[in-house]
Each structure stands twice: as structure tokens, then as C-alpha cells.
Amino acid sequence: MSENDGQRFDRIPATEDEREVEGRATREEVVDWWENRFGIPAETFADHTFWEKGAGKIWIFAGDAPSPISIEGLGMTFLRTRQEHWKPTTDAVQRFGRLATTNVFELTEEQAGRFVAGEDQEIPYDGDWGYVIAAHEIAGEREPIGVGLYVYGELKSTVPKGRQRSV
Amino acid sequence: MEPFERYRDVVDDFEAFIDACRRSLPMAVRVNTLKATTEQVERAFDEAGVGFERAGWHPHVMRVETDTPGATWPSFHGWVHGQEEVSAIPATVLAPEPGERVLDACAAPGSKATQLAAEMDDEGTLVANDNNLGRLSALRFNCERLGVTNVAVTNRDARNFSLKPFAAEGEHEGPQFDRVLVDAPCSCEGTIRKNPDALDGWSEDHVAGIAGVQKGILRRAIQVTRDGGHVVYSTCTFAPEENEAVLDHVLQQEDCHLVDYDLALEHDDGLTGWQDQEFDPQMTKAKRVYPHQNDTGGFFTAKLEVGA
């Protein structure tokens, strides 16, 4: 098995049988993860390809490109793998999280404002621990805000510093 | 405003032009149709108590009554992108379709690239290139915030843009583009209302130097576009050396011609002459937007078709 080269984009293998790079997530695992964790149907990603650049950083790209490809960016950063608990990116959750049916944390307006400012909050919740989608209602619909980490009765905001706002 | 004296004989109602250049610019945002409709954005602004008005010429451009559109929920969600009204012109004129192969040759920080991606409905491939590695992070940040997944980001000098990274195995070069946007680095005279320092470094030498770069970028853009494909050339400056003279040069060097297009903003035609120089008569198909015509910034746009 070869090693991951963090300087270029490699398309990830379809399944475990095709895996040539040690520790690399497969397309099947990635799609299953979103379905199992958030109930987002696998066909949502039918027209996207998935790529690894950086250690465990998975990118989602609409369409295809030659693999490997050495450029600066390919689609959107999507998911962090190569760690015990896989973590979706804020941007991926904002783009695809509307379709989520499980592990969605619906916040009040006041809680949503604190979440976006990067604050951790104690909020009762009887769902799974781990990474959740924080959402609130805007313009009559539930809209995903970002990624929360729910542990020990506390919702931790993982909104990146550069995206934190006081709204 | 001293450098603008050159335009006294070119601009209708020159005093109104100078007055407009002294006024600050209204705030505007563009609705990101990958994530929201104009109606959703309007409802969200209503809920937040932010006043707004739709621009008459474009269904996704709105003027907003806040100095900090970035500190609103629609902005956080990537439903809107703060963007000067005239800056929405070139992607609108290029009008890419879903599934096409499109290049934004000078893409950072990404207002126009994200607009192109939205016009493509995030389908096809948008190559967003910029020569400045530092500004690429802003480009990537904006693409991700707006939910764009069809963008490939490259870091090249647009004058030597290479198709090779996109070549399939065994191929010498990658596929050519259906459309290319060249929103060229320029002397930025038209941004004076947003940035009162815009004219600080102005000199005829600077204008002449940057025009050389513009010619190189536009020529390469024509070369990487398929026959029958389109290239939009735009700047945010009034200087004919950087606008009509660049086009005139490229029309002589490359296989292309100017085409007409609609623009529902008040504007003037491109110039067919400047000082002692005459330009190709096709130049009337280019468009100049002056600040006093629509209460916006200044802009220049031309659309070219590649091949005979």
C-alpha cells in the first residue's frame, strides 16, 4: 500500500477492494457516513466525485477531473477523516444539511446567535453524542448554521473563527 | 479627481460625472441562487429589519440599507454576497450555462467566480485562476461560504495559463473552454466612490504598464477558448488605454471579433478613438458605464466571439 501525498488531489477509491492508499476513506464509506449520521440520501451525491488532499481532508467536486491533479482547490472541503470521529465542515453542512433528518439540533433565535458567535451552551438533548448539525428557522424554513459537538450536556460551537459573527 | 480631466470631452455631463465620483456608493448584495431565492432573502431581511430595494436591471442584485451586510443571517448562510452593482455585469454578460467549461482568469477574491458558478447552477467545471497565492484563500473562502462545488482553483499567471493539469492520461493538453471571463487587473478609476484612495498611485506610466499585462491575459484567454466560444473582457476603469486599446490590439493579433449584447443599465458605447489613436469600429459594441448614469461605480465590458 502506498502513502497519502498531501500536496495533490487523489480521487478516493469507490470501495475497500479498490483502496491503494493506506487509511484513505472510500466513496462508499463517505456516502454511508452522511446517510447514517444525518439521514442525507446517498443519491444526493450521485453527480459528485470525492478527493483527498491533505491528511484526511476529503473534498467534494461536481464533475470529474484527471487523478491525481496538482492544483490549489477542487470543489469544497467536505469531511475530515483519519481521526476517531469523522467531522463534517461548516460549509458542507450549510450546503447539504437541509436534507438532514437526524442529529439536527434546532436552536432558538437567541441560541443561534450565540452559536454563530462561537459560544458553547448547555442545552438538554436526547439524541446521539458527537457531531451534530445546528439549525434555526429563517424565512419560514429550517436552515443549517454549522457543526456542533454535543458532549456531556453541552453543545460546543465549531464555527471556524473566520466565520464567527455577531448577527 | 485630477486624472479625470482627460475625460472632459468624452463623458456627457462631465460635471455630473465628477459630482457622482465624489459621493459614496450605496451598499449592494447579490443573491446566491445556489442557496436561496430572492424572495427568501427578502423575507429574511424583513425579519432582520434591514431595508432593501431590488435593482431594476438584474433579478439577483439588491441595494441594502445597512453598512454591514456581512453581519446579517442571509450573509452568514451564504444566501447573499456583498458585491458592488456594476461588478455583477461581466458574469451576467458571459452568461455561462450549466455543464459548460468556464475559466475565470483573474478570479480572486471571487465575487464574479461565485456568480459564474451560480449561473452554471453548480454544474460543469469552473476553473478559477489567480496569480496571487495570498488572495486565493479569499477566493476559496467565498466559494465555500456560497456552497460552490464545481470550482477548480489554480494559481498561475493568466498570461501563461496552462491547460495541462486538466489533460487526461496520454493527452498533451486539457480541454479548451466554452467561455472565459477576463476581469483584468486595472487602474481601478471606476472604484473611486468605494475607495477614495483609488487615484493615489495614478500615472500615465502605470496605466501603460498595466495595459501590457491586460493584452497578455486577454490574448491567452482567446487561445484557450474553443472556436465559437465567448470571452468577456472587463475592467473597473475608464482609461481607454486599458479598455478599447487593449481590445484593438487583441483583435489584430488573435482570431476573434466583438459581439453585441444587451445591458439594461444606462451606458455609453465604447470609444472609436482616443487622443490621436483610432480604434476598430467594432468598439461601439463595448459598453462604458459611468457613475452618474445609474448611481453606481464605473465599469467597462466587451464580449468577444472566438473564430471567424
Short mmCIF file of C-alpha atoms in Angstrom, two decimals:
data_model
loop_
_atom_site.label_atom_id
_atom_site.label_comp_id
_atom_site.label_asym_id
_atom_site.label_seq_id
_atom_site.Cartn_x
_atom_site.Cartn_y
_atom_site.Cartn_z
CA MET A 1 0.00 0.00 0.00
CA SER A 2 1.25 3.49 -0.81
CA GLU A 3 1.08 6.61 1.37
CA ASN A 4 -1.12 9.70 1.04
CA ASP A 5 0.60 12.62 -0.76
CA GLY A 6 -0.78 15.71 0.95
CA GLN A 7 0.24 18.06 -1.88
CA ARG A 8 -2.14 16.84 -4.58
CA PHE A 9 -5.72 15.74 -5.09
CA ASP A 10 -6.33 11.99 -5.48
CA ARG A 11 -9.80 10.66 -6.24
CA ILE A 12 -10.78 8.34 -3.40
CA PRO A 13 -11.48 4.68 -4.22
CA ALA A 14 -15.05 3.56 -4.81
CA THR A 15 -14.86 0.70 -2.32
CA GLU A 16 -12.44 -1.01 0.03
CA ASP A 17 -11.45 -3.53 -2.69
CA GLU A 18 -10.03 -0.66 -4.77
CA ARG A 19 -8.15 1.04 -1.96
CA GLU A 20 -4.45 1.50 -2.77
CA VAL A 21 -3.51 4.18 -0.25
CA GLU A 22 -3.38 3.21 3.39
CA GLY A 23 -6.05 4.73 5.61
CA ARG A 24 -7.85 6.51 2.77
CA ALA A 25 -11.62 6.68 3.11
CA THR A 26 -13.68 5.15 0.30
CA ARG A 27 -16.55 6.78 -1.57
CA GLU A 28 -18.85 4.12 -0.15
CA GLU A 29 -17.81 4.94 3.43
CA VAL A 30 -18.16 8.69 2.90
CA VAL A 31 -21.64 8.48 1.39
CA ASP A 32 -22.75 5.94 4.01
CA TRP A 33 -21.48 8.18 6.79
CA TRP A 34 -23.68 11.12 5.74
CA GLU A 35 -26.65 8.79 5.36
CA ASN A 36 -26.15 7.06 8.72
CA ARG A 37 -25.26 10.16 10.71
CA PHE A 38 -27.71 12.68 9.23
CA GLY A 39 -30.13 10.72 7.04
CA ILE A 40 -28.95 12.51 3.89
CA PRO A 41 -29.76 10.14 0.99
CA ALA A 42 -26.79 8.66 -0.89
CA GLU A 43 -28.19 9.79 -4.26
CA THR A 44 -27.68 13.42 -3.17
CA PHE A 45 -24.03 12.95 -4.13
CA ALA A 46 -24.55 10.90 -7.31
CA ASP A 47 -23.03 13.61 -9.56
CA HIS A 48 -20.12 14.46 -7.26
CA THR A 49 -16.64 12.96 -7.02
CA PHE A 50 -14.64 12.83 -3.77
CA TRP A 51 -10.96 13.61 -3.37
CA GLU A 52 -8.32 13.56 -0.65
CA LYS A 53 -5.76 16.36 -0.35
CA GLY A 54 -4.09 16.90 2.99
CA ALA A 55 -4.16 14.27 5.71
CA GLY A 56 -7.72 13.02 5.85
CA LYS A 57 -9.27 16.12 4.27
CA ILE A 58 -11.98 14.99 1.84
CA TRP A 59 -13.18 17.39 -0.89
CA ILE A 60 -16.41 17.20 -2.90
CA PHE A 61 -16.32 18.21 -6.56
CA ALA A 62 -19.21 18.47 -9.02
CA GLY A 63 -17.98 16.52 -12.02
CA ASP A 64 -14.70 14.81 -12.70
CA ALA A 65 -11.02 15.60 -13.28
CA PRO A 66 -7.91 13.57 -14.00
CA SER A 67 -6.47 11.94 -10.87
CA PRO A 68 -4.06 12.84 -9.41
CA ILE A 69 -4.24 16.59 -10.05
CA SER A 70 -1.91 19.19 -8.58
CA ILE A 71 -3.93 22.40 -8.26
CA GLU A 72 -4.92 24.66 -5.36
CA GLY A 73 -8.53 23.67 -4.83
CA LEU A 74 -11.07 21.18 -6.15
CA GLY A 75 -14.66 21.79 -5.14
CA MET A 76 -15.37 22.26 -1.44
CA THR A 77 -13.81 20.80 1.70
CA PHE A 78 -16.36 18.31 2.92
CA LEU A 79 -15.25 15.96 5.67
CA ARG A 80 -12.31 15.26 7.98
CA THR A 81 -11.35 11.59 8.15
CA ARG A 82 -8.24 9.82 9.55
CA GLN A 83 -9.44 10.62 13.08
CA GLU A 84 -11.61 8.69 15.52
CA HIS A 85 -14.77 10.69 14.83
CA TRP A 86 -15.25 12.00 11.32
CA LYS A 87 -16.15 15.68 11.24
CA PRO A 88 -18.10 17.45 8.51
CA THR A 89 -17.15 21.01 7.52
CA THR A 90 -19.35 24.00 8.27
CA ASP A 91 -19.63 24.77 4.57
CA ALA A 92 -20.67 21.22 3.66
CA VAL A 93 -23.32 21.22 6.38
CA GLN A 94 -24.62 24.58 5.16
CA ARG A 95 -24.80 23.33 1.58
CA PHE A 96 -26.22 19.81 2.12
CA GLY A 97 -27.60 19.89 5.69
CA ARG A 98 -31.10 20.98 4.70
CA LEU A 99 -31.72 17.36 3.75
CA ALA A 100 -30.74 16.05 7.20
CA THR A 101 -33.35 14.14 9.21
CA THR A 102 -31.33 13.01 12.25
CA ASN A 103 -28.84 14.61 14.63
CA VAL A 104 -30.12 18.09 13.85
CA PHE A 105 -30.11 20.49 16.79
CA GLU A 106 -32.83 23.10 16.32
CA LEU A 107 -31.88 26.30 18.09
CA THR A 108 -33.95 29.27 19.17
CA GLU A 109 -33.03 32.65 17.72
CA GLU A 110 -31.10 33.58 20.86
CA GLN A 111 -29.25 30.24 20.93
CA ALA A 112 -28.50 30.53 17.19
CA GLY A 113 -26.91 33.94 17.72
CA ARG A 114 -24.67 32.60 20.48
CA PHE A 115 -23.74 29.57 18.38
CA VAL A 116 -22.60 31.76 15.46
CA ALA A 117 -20.53 33.87 17.85
CA GLY A 118 -18.66 30.67 18.80
CA GLU A 119 -20.16 30.19 22.28
CA ASP A 120 -20.68 26.78 23.93
CA GLN A 121 -24.12 26.31 25.52
CA GLU A 122 -25.71 23.84 27.94
CA ILE A 123 -28.82 22.60 26.18
CA PRO A 124 -30.80 19.43 27.00
CA TYR A 125 -30.89 16.97 24.07
CA ASP A 126 -31.69 13.28 23.94
CA GLY A 127 -30.06 12.41 20.60
CA ASP A 128 -26.60 10.94 19.91
CA TRP A 129 -23.43 12.48 21.27
CA GLY A 130 -20.87 13.64 18.73
CA TYR A 131 -21.03 15.96 15.75
CA VAL A 132 -24.48 17.41 15.06
CA ILE A 133 -25.98 19.94 12.69
CA ALA A 134 -27.05 23.17 14.38
CA ALA A 135 -30.01 24.78 12.63
CA HIS A 136 -32.57 27.52 13.13
CA GLU A 137 -35.66 28.84 11.40
CA ILE A 138 -35.25 31.66 8.91
CA ALA A 139 -37.68 32.89 6.23
CA GLY A 140 -40.10 30.14 7.25
CA GLU A 141 -37.72 27.22 6.84
CA ARG A 142 -35.17 25.28 8.88
CA GLU A 143 -31.70 26.28 7.74
CA PRO A 144 -28.42 24.66 8.85
CA ILE A 145 -25.98 27.01 10.59
CA GLY A 146 -22.97 24.81 11.16
CA VAL A 147 -21.41 21.92 13.05
CA GLY A 148 -21.84 21.45 16.78
CA LEU A 149 -20.16 18.93 19.05
CA TYR A 150 -22.61 17.58 21.62
CA VAL A 151 -20.99 16.03 24.71
CA TYR A 152 -21.83 15.97 28.45
CA GLY A 153 -25.00 18.03 28.03
CA GLU A 154 -23.17 20.81 26.23
CA LEU A 155 -23.40 21.97 22.60
CA LYS A 156 -19.97 23.20 21.56
CA SER A 157 -19.82 25.53 18.58
CA THR A 158 -17.21 24.57 15.98
CA VAL A 159 -17.92 27.55 13.71
CA PRO A 160 -14.44 28.48 12.41
CA LYS A 161 -13.03 31.78 13.76
CA GLY A 162 -13.13 33.36 10.32
CA ARG A 163 -16.84 32.64 10.00
CA GLN A 164 -17.94 33.65 13.50
CA ARG A 165 -20.24 36.68 13.52
CA SER A 166 -22.40 38.67 15.82
CA VAL A 167 -25.72 38.66 13.98
CA MET B 1 -10.14 63.88 -9.46
CA GLU B 2 -7.29 65.45 -11.46
CA PRO B 3 -6.71 62.38 -13.69
CA PHE B 4 -10.36 62.51 -14.75
CA GLU B 5 -9.84 65.84 -16.55
CA ARG B 6 -8.73 63.71 -19.51
CA TYR B 7 -12.33 62.56 -19.93
CA ARG B 8 -13.94 66.04 -20.11
CA ASP B 9 -14.60 65.69 -23.86
CA VAL B 10 -15.61 62.02 -23.68
CA VAL B 11 -18.18 61.94 -20.87
CA ASP B 12 -21.62 63.50 -21.31
CA ASP B 13 -22.48 65.90 -18.47
CA PHE B 14 -18.92 65.90 -17.14
CA GLU B 15 -19.84 67.91 -14.02
CA ALA B 16 -22.49 65.35 -13.00
CA PHE B 17 -19.87 62.62 -13.56
CA ILE B 18 -17.39 64.36 -11.22
CA ASP B 19 -20.12 65.01 -8.62
CA ALA B 20 -21.13 61.35 -8.65
CA CYS B 21 -17.49 60.28 -8.23
CA ARG B 22 -17.34 62.37 -5.04
CA ARG B 23 -20.38 60.64 -3.47
CA SER B 24 -20.06 57.38 -1.55
CA LEU B 25 -21.57 54.28 -3.04
CA PRO B 26 -24.84 52.59 -1.96
CA MET B 27 -24.32 49.09 -0.43
CA ALA B 28 -25.38 46.22 -2.65
CA VAL B 29 -25.58 42.44 -2.38
CA ARG B 30 -26.10 39.66 -4.90
CA VAL B 31 -28.46 36.79 -4.10
CA ASN B 32 -26.63 33.45 -4.29
CA THR B 33 -29.14 31.31 -6.16
CA LEU B 34 -27.26 28.12 -5.20
CA LYS B 35 -28.65 28.57 -1.69
CA ALA B 36 -31.65 30.90 -1.76
CA THR B 37 -34.19 32.72 -3.89
CA THR B 38 -34.58 36.49 -3.99
CA GLU B 39 -37.92 36.03 -2.17
CA GLN B 40 -36.28 34.08 0.68
CA VAL B 41 -33.62 36.75 1.04
CA GLU B 42 -36.25 39.50 1.09
CA ARG B 43 -38.18 37.67 3.81
CA ALA B 44 -35.00 37.19 5.86
CA PHE B 45 -34.07 40.87 5.54
CA ASP B 46 -37.63 41.79 6.56
CA GLU B 47 -37.30 39.58 9.66
CA ALA B 48 -33.99 41.29 10.48
CA GLY B 49 -35.39 44.78 9.89
CA VAL B 50 -32.94 45.51 7.07
CA GLY B 51 -34.34 47.70 4.29
CA PHE B 52 -33.68 46.71 0.67
CA GLU B 53 -34.58 47.50 -2.92
CA ARG B 54 -34.22 45.26 -5.97
CA ALA B 55 -32.05 46.59 -8.78
CA GLY B 56 -34.19 47.09 -11.88
CA TRP B 57 -31.67 45.60 -14.29
CA HIS B 58 -30.84 42.33 -12.55
CA PRO B 59 -33.15 39.92 -10.66
CA HIS B 60 -30.48 38.94 -8.11
CA VAL B 61 -28.92 42.29 -7.25
CA MET B 62 -30.31 44.28 -4.30
CA ARG B 63 -29.39 47.57 -2.69
CA VAL B 64 -29.47 47.23 1.09
CA GLU B 65 -29.83 49.79 3.86
CA THR B 66 -27.07 48.63 6.17
CA ASP B 67 -23.38 49.46 6.36
CA THR B 68 -22.56 45.92 7.45
CA PRO B 69 -24.38 43.44 5.18
CA GLY B 70 -21.80 40.84 6.30
CA ALA B 71 -23.26 40.82 9.83
CA THR B 72 -26.68 39.52 8.79
CA TRP B 73 -28.12 35.99 8.73
CA PRO B 74 -28.54 35.93 4.92
CA SER B 75 -24.81 36.67 4.61
CA PHE B 76 -23.79 34.08 7.22
CA HIS B 77 -25.81 31.41 5.43
CA GLY B 78 -24.21 32.33 2.11
CA TRP B 79 -27.58 33.41 0.72
CA VAL B 80 -26.09 36.77 -0.31
CA HIS B 81 -22.67 38.10 -1.23
CA GLY B 82 -21.72 41.75 -0.75
CA GLN B 83 -20.93 42.93 -4.27
CA GLU B 84 -20.94 46.29 -5.97
CA GLU B 85 -23.75 46.56 -8.53
CA VAL B 86 -21.53 47.03 -11.60
CA SER B 87 -19.37 44.12 -10.52
CA ALA B 88 -22.34 41.87 -11.38
CA ILE B 89 -22.16 42.96 -15.04
CA PRO B 90 -19.41 40.73 -16.52
CA ALA B 91 -20.69 37.34 -15.30
CA THR B 92 -24.18 38.36 -16.46
CA VAL B 93 -22.79 39.19 -19.92
CA LEU B 94 -20.73 35.98 -20.11
CA ALA B 95 -23.92 34.03 -19.21
CA PRO B 96 -22.46 30.53 -18.84
CA GLU B 97 -24.80 27.54 -18.97
CA PRO B 98 -24.91 24.53 -16.62
CA GLY B 99 -22.47 21.84 -17.74
CA GLU B 100 -20.08 24.15 -19.60
CA ARG B 101 -16.34 24.52 -19.10
CA VAL B 102 -15.60 28.05 -17.95
CA LEU B 103 -12.43 29.92 -16.93
CA ASP B 104 -12.29 32.96 -14.67
CA ALA B 105 -8.74 34.07 -15.48
CA CYS B 106 -8.32 36.67 -12.68
CA ALA B 107 -10.73 35.27 -10.13
CA ALA B 108 -9.71 36.40 -6.63
CA PRO B 109 -11.38 37.33 -4.35
CA GLY B 110 -14.26 35.54 -6.05
CA SER B 111 -17.36 37.75 -6.39
CA LYS B 112 -17.58 37.09 -10.10
CA ALA B 113 -16.43 33.46 -9.86
CA THR B 114 -19.21 32.64 -7.40
CA GLN B 115 -21.68 34.43 -9.65
CA LEU B 116 -20.49 32.33 -12.61
CA ALA B 117 -20.92 29.16 -10.53
CA ALA B 118 -24.46 30.22 -9.67
CA GLU B 119 -25.24 30.94 -13.35
CA MET B 120 -23.97 27.41 -14.09
CA ASP B 121 -26.19 26.06 -11.31
CA ASP B 122 -23.00 24.46 -9.90
CA GLU B 123 -22.85 22.06 -12.89
CA GLY B 124 -19.92 21.74 -15.29
CA THR B 125 -16.44 22.97 -14.42
CA LEU B 126 -15.44 26.46 -13.43
CA VAL B 127 -11.69 26.97 -13.31
CA ALA B 128 -11.00 29.93 -11.04
CA ASN B 129 -7.44 31.15 -11.51
CA ASP B 130 -5.43 33.89 -9.88
CA ASN B 131 -1.72 34.65 -9.87
CA ASN B 132 -1.72 35.87 -6.26
CA LEU B 133 -1.45 32.99 -3.80
CA GLY B 134 -2.42 35.22 -0.86
CA ARG B 135 -5.69 36.23 -2.48
CA LEU B 136 -6.54 32.63 -3.34
CA SER B 137 -7.54 31.97 0.27
CA ALA B 138 -10.20 34.70 -0.01
CA LEU B 139 -11.38 33.14 -3.25
CA ARG B 140 -11.67 29.71 -1.65
CA PHE B 141 -13.36 31.12 1.44
CA ASN B 142 -16.02 32.85 -0.67
CA CYS B 143 -16.61 29.81 -2.89
CA GLU B 144 -17.09 27.56 0.13
CA ARG B 145 -19.31 30.01 2.01
CA LEU B 146 -21.57 30.25 -1.03
CA GLY B 147 -21.67 26.45 -1.41
CA VAL B 148 -19.88 26.16 -4.76
CA THR B 149 -18.71 22.61 -5.58
CA ASN B 150 -17.95 22.89 -9.32
CA VAL B 151 -14.85 25.09 -8.97
CA ALA B 152 -11.23 24.06 -9.60
CA VAL B 153 -8.82 26.66 -8.21
CA THR B 154 -5.47 27.25 -9.93
CA ASN B 155 -2.56 29.57 -9.19
CA ARG B 156 -0.99 30.71 -12.49
CA ASP B 157 -0.03 33.88 -14.28
CA ALA B 158 -3.06 34.17 -16.59
CA ARG B 159 -0.74 35.22 -19.44
CA ASN B 160 0.69 31.66 -19.43
CA PHE B 161 -2.41 29.79 -18.32
CA SER B 162 -1.85 26.06 -18.87
CA LEU B 163 -4.49 23.51 -19.80
CA LYS B 164 -2.13 20.68 -18.92
CA PRO B 165 -3.27 19.91 -15.33
CA PHE B 166 -6.69 19.02 -16.80
CA ALA B 167 -5.34 16.72 -19.51
CA ALA B 168 -6.45 13.10 -19.31
CA GLU B 169 -3.73 10.44 -19.29
CA GLY B 170 -1.95 10.29 -22.63
CA GLU B 171 -3.28 13.68 -23.77
CA HIS B 172 -0.91 16.56 -24.36
CA GLU B 173 -3.33 19.33 -23.38
CA GLY B 174 -6.59 19.52 -21.45
CA PRO B 175 -9.91 20.58 -22.98
CA GLN B 176 -10.49 24.17 -24.15
CA PHE B 177 -13.07 26.42 -22.54
CA ASP B 178 -16.57 27.29 -23.72
CA ARG B 179 -16.34 30.69 -22.04
CA VAL B 180 -13.70 32.77 -20.34
CA LEU B 181 -14.01 35.82 -18.13
CA VAL B 182 -11.09 38.25 -18.13
CA ASP B 183 -11.89 40.72 -15.38
CA ALA B 184 -8.47 42.25 -15.68
CA PRO B 185 -6.30 43.90 -13.04
CA CYS B 186 -6.59 47.62 -13.84
CA SER B 187 -6.02 51.15 -12.58
CA CYS B 188 -9.44 50.95 -10.81
CA GLU B 189 -10.54 54.51 -11.60
CA GLY B 190 -14.17 53.39 -11.52
CA THR B 191 -13.91 52.32 -7.87
CA ILE B 192 -13.29 55.88 -6.64
CA ARG B 193 -16.68 56.00 -4.86
CA LYS B 194 -15.88 52.88 -2.85
CA ASN B 195 -12.21 53.67 -2.36
CA PRO B 196 -11.33 57.39 -2.25
CA ASP B 197 -7.62 56.45 -2.46
CA ALA B 198 -8.09 54.75 -5.84
CA LEU B 199 -6.33 57.55 -7.74
CA ASP B 200 -3.39 57.95 -5.34
CA GLY B 201 -0.95 55.90 -7.42
CA TRP B 202 -2.33 57.06 -10.77
CA SER B 203 0.11 57.93 -13.56
CA GLU B 204 0.13 57.52 -17.33
CA ASP B 205 3.11 55.18 -16.91
CA HIS B 206 1.13 52.96 -14.55
CA VAL B 207 -1.78 52.87 -16.99
CA ALA B 208 0.55 51.98 -19.87
CA GLY B 209 2.28 49.26 -17.86
CA ILE B 210 -0.90 47.57 -16.75
CA ALA B 211 -2.29 47.71 -20.31
CA GLY B 212 0.61 45.45 -21.37
CA VAL B 213 -0.40 42.87 -18.78
CA GLN B 214 -4.05 43.12 -19.87
CA LYS B 215 -3.14 42.44 -23.50
CA GLY B 216 -1.20 39.32 -22.48
CA ILE B 217 -4.04 37.96 -20.36
CA LEU B 218 -6.73 38.61 -22.99
CA ARG B 219 -4.66 37.02 -25.76
CA ARG B 220 -4.12 33.86 -23.72
CA ALA B 221 -7.86 33.78 -22.88
CA ILE B 222 -8.71 33.78 -26.60
CA GLN B 223 -6.18 30.99 -27.21
CA VAL B 224 -7.70 28.65 -24.60
CA THR B 225 -11.29 29.17 -25.82
CA ARG B 226 -12.83 26.83 -28.42
CA ASP B 227 -13.98 28.19 -31.78
CA GLY B 228 -17.41 29.75 -31.35
CA GLY B 229 -16.82 30.20 -27.61
CA HIS B 230 -17.08 33.56 -25.85
CA VAL B 231 -14.73 35.75 -23.84
CA VAL B 232 -15.82 38.72 -21.76
CA TYR B 233 -13.24 41.42 -21.12
CA SER B 234 -13.98 43.81 -18.29
CA THR B 235 -12.27 46.42 -16.13
CA CYS B 236 -13.36 48.85 -13.45
CA THR B 237 -11.57 51.75 -15.10
CA PHE B 238 -12.33 54.50 -17.62
CA ALA B 239 -8.86 54.62 -19.20
CA PRO B 240 -9.15 53.90 -22.96
CA GLU B 241 -5.54 52.62 -22.91
CA GLU B 242 -6.78 49.73 -20.70
CA ASN B 243 -10.09 49.20 -22.47
CA GLU B 244 -10.56 49.93 -26.19
CA ALA B 245 -6.81 49.99 -26.92
CA VAL B 246 -6.36 46.54 -25.36
CA LEU B 247 -9.26 45.13 -27.40
CA ASP B 248 -7.99 46.82 -30.57
CA HIS B 249 -4.58 45.19 -30.08
CA VAL B 250 -6.04 41.73 -29.45
CA LEU B 251 -8.43 41.93 -32.43
CA GLN B 252 -5.35 42.37 -34.62
CA GLN B 253 -3.38 39.54 -33.01
CA GLU B 254 -5.95 36.80 -32.41
CA ASP B 255 -8.83 35.20 -34.31
CA CYS B 256 -11.85 36.87 -32.67
CA HIS B 257 -14.40 39.66 -33.03
CA LEU B 258 -16.64 41.74 -30.79
CA VAL B 259 -20.32 40.82 -30.46
CA ASP B 260 -23.31 42.83 -29.31
CA TYR B 261 -25.20 42.09 -26.09
CA ASP B 262 -27.98 43.61 -24.02
CA LEU B 263 -27.28 45.53 -20.83
CA ALA B 264 -30.29 47.02 -19.05
CA LEU B 265 -28.21 49.70 -17.33
CA GLU B 266 -27.75 53.14 -18.85
CA HIS B 267 -24.36 53.21 -20.58
CA ASP B 268 -22.27 54.69 -23.41
CA ASP B 269 -20.76 52.79 -26.33
CA GLY B 270 -17.06 52.04 -26.40
CA LEU B 271 -14.85 54.73 -27.98
CA THR B 272 -13.71 54.52 -31.61
CA GLY B 273 -10.93 56.99 -30.97
CA TRP B 274 -8.91 58.48 -28.15
CA GLN B 275 -6.42 61.35 -28.37
CA ASP B 276 -4.60 60.68 -31.68
CA GLN B 277 -5.43 56.98 -31.89
CA GLU B 278 -8.27 55.39 -33.88
CA PHE B 279 -9.80 52.08 -32.82
CA ASP B 280 -11.58 49.33 -34.76
CA PRO B 281 -15.22 50.37 -35.49
CA GLN B 282 -16.37 47.17 -33.68
CA MET B 283 -15.56 49.08 -30.49
CA THR B 284 -19.10 50.55 -30.45
CA LYS B 285 -20.22 47.09 -29.26
CA ALA B 286 -18.29 47.55 -25.99
CA LYS B 287 -20.03 49.35 -23.14
CA ARG B 288 -18.92 52.05 -20.71
CA VAL B 289 -20.88 52.58 -17.50
CA TYR B 290 -20.31 55.92 -15.75
CA PRO B 291 -21.16 56.55 -12.07
CA HIS B 292 -23.69 59.34 -12.74
CA GLN B 293 -25.76 57.24 -15.16
CA ASN B 294 -27.12 54.68 -12.66
CA ASP B 295 -25.67 55.86 -9.32
CA THR B 296 -23.11 53.01 -9.36
CA GLY B 297 -19.36 52.57 -9.73
CA GLY B 298 -17.72 52.86 -13.15
CA PHE B 299 -17.22 49.86 -15.43
CA PHE B 300 -16.19 48.70 -18.90
CA THR B 301 -17.30 45.46 -20.60
CA ALA B 302 -16.87 43.88 -24.00
CA LYS B 303 -17.93 40.47 -25.32
CA LEU B 304 -15.84 38.62 -27.90
CA GLU B 305 -16.51 35.55 -30.01
CA VAL B 306 -13.57 33.33 -30.88
CA GLY B 307 -13.08 32.23 -34.51
CA ALA B 308 -14.35 33.76 -37.72
#
